[in-house]
């Protein structure tokens, strides 16, 4: 490998055929470069989506009431299913697989619903009545104060946790909202926390235009009685969220006299199933990327092999002279394979460096809260691809090297 004469011959051959060498190396370069860029871009998309998913527990979901479509137990179809506090107690008693259960209610401020006022400032925001458990199902960055706690629920405290955009609308830039009172539908609430969203884009903006108040206080202050709008839940880690969801739906069907086959009466959404589908999508994307990249790489390796065959043909006379002077078949084989590996290594390493540099450049210009997350590539994967390439380069040189080793010295010297 470190024979000076062999390296001198390799570089001499490269200098004599610069264009051919460039095209050979470029074929290898493009295969690795495509793998790096496609994998990096795919990872960026995956990171962006997972960043939005990271706000929620992946084994969580939502259940809400809808209209019945089948008559049952004396009830006509078209009846709207409404939940209440008894449903919460029933689910907690009969579904031990639940880790968290958070009934929710909402006053929608968008479209002229409720007014939120502080001093001379006012705005329209969504106001949610929640339990502390919801803060464990959907995470957020509470950078000032706290979220709702159990005492707030028990004592029906008039406290509020506001989003960052709510703070910007109602309060001055340098004003601390903690302890201040805001008026929601003419009811005063004391601010005990301010939060930012962990999600990006429009969803993140929408999150921070919300206000959370204790669920019990919400029902009393806004005259909701014992009504529950919908349930958020998460299953214990050892249980499947889909199975827990099905059990909850069966209990609610029985409680509200819903036909067992009425699939439309109870709406539900399972984040675990959604997460599995998205994970499967990205697995498929990565497999497709590897297929495209390796196919291109394989074409490049075949190109190297063909180029080496041409080189052997051009150097037939030279190889014959070397063999007549005592060069062994092994030395001829090692020379050809060494040149093949050298060309593939240069192409692959250059592509790796350029690809990583481009991914870093992309990271500098894409919005931090945009749809894409950070583009990246596992360095072990990149190095593994490079090693495969080097092995492929050696394999590409075997056929030309074998042919060179079989050259008859006498016939080779006679070749013009």
PDB file of C-alpha atoms in Angstrom, residues 108-115 124:
ATOM      1  CA  UNK A 108     -63.409  30.237  21.749  1.00  0.00           C
ATOM      2  CA  UNK A 109     -62.348  33.856  21.450  1.00  0.00           C
ATOM      3  CA  UNK A 110     -61.679  33.768  17.728  1.00  0.00           C
ATOM      4  CA  UNK A 111     -64.578  35.070  15.685  1.00  0.00           C
ATOM      5  CA  UNK A 112     -65.916  37.404  18.382  1.00  0.00           C
ATOM      6  CA  UNK A 113     -66.462  35.005  21.288  1.00  0.00           C
ATOM      7  CA  UNK A 114     -65.103  36.235  24.608  1.00  0.00           C
ATOM      8  CA  UNK A 115     -63.254  39.389  25.522  1.00  0.00           C
ATOM      9  CA  UNK A 124     -59.846  37.877  21.862  1.00  0.00           C
TER      10      UNK A 124
END
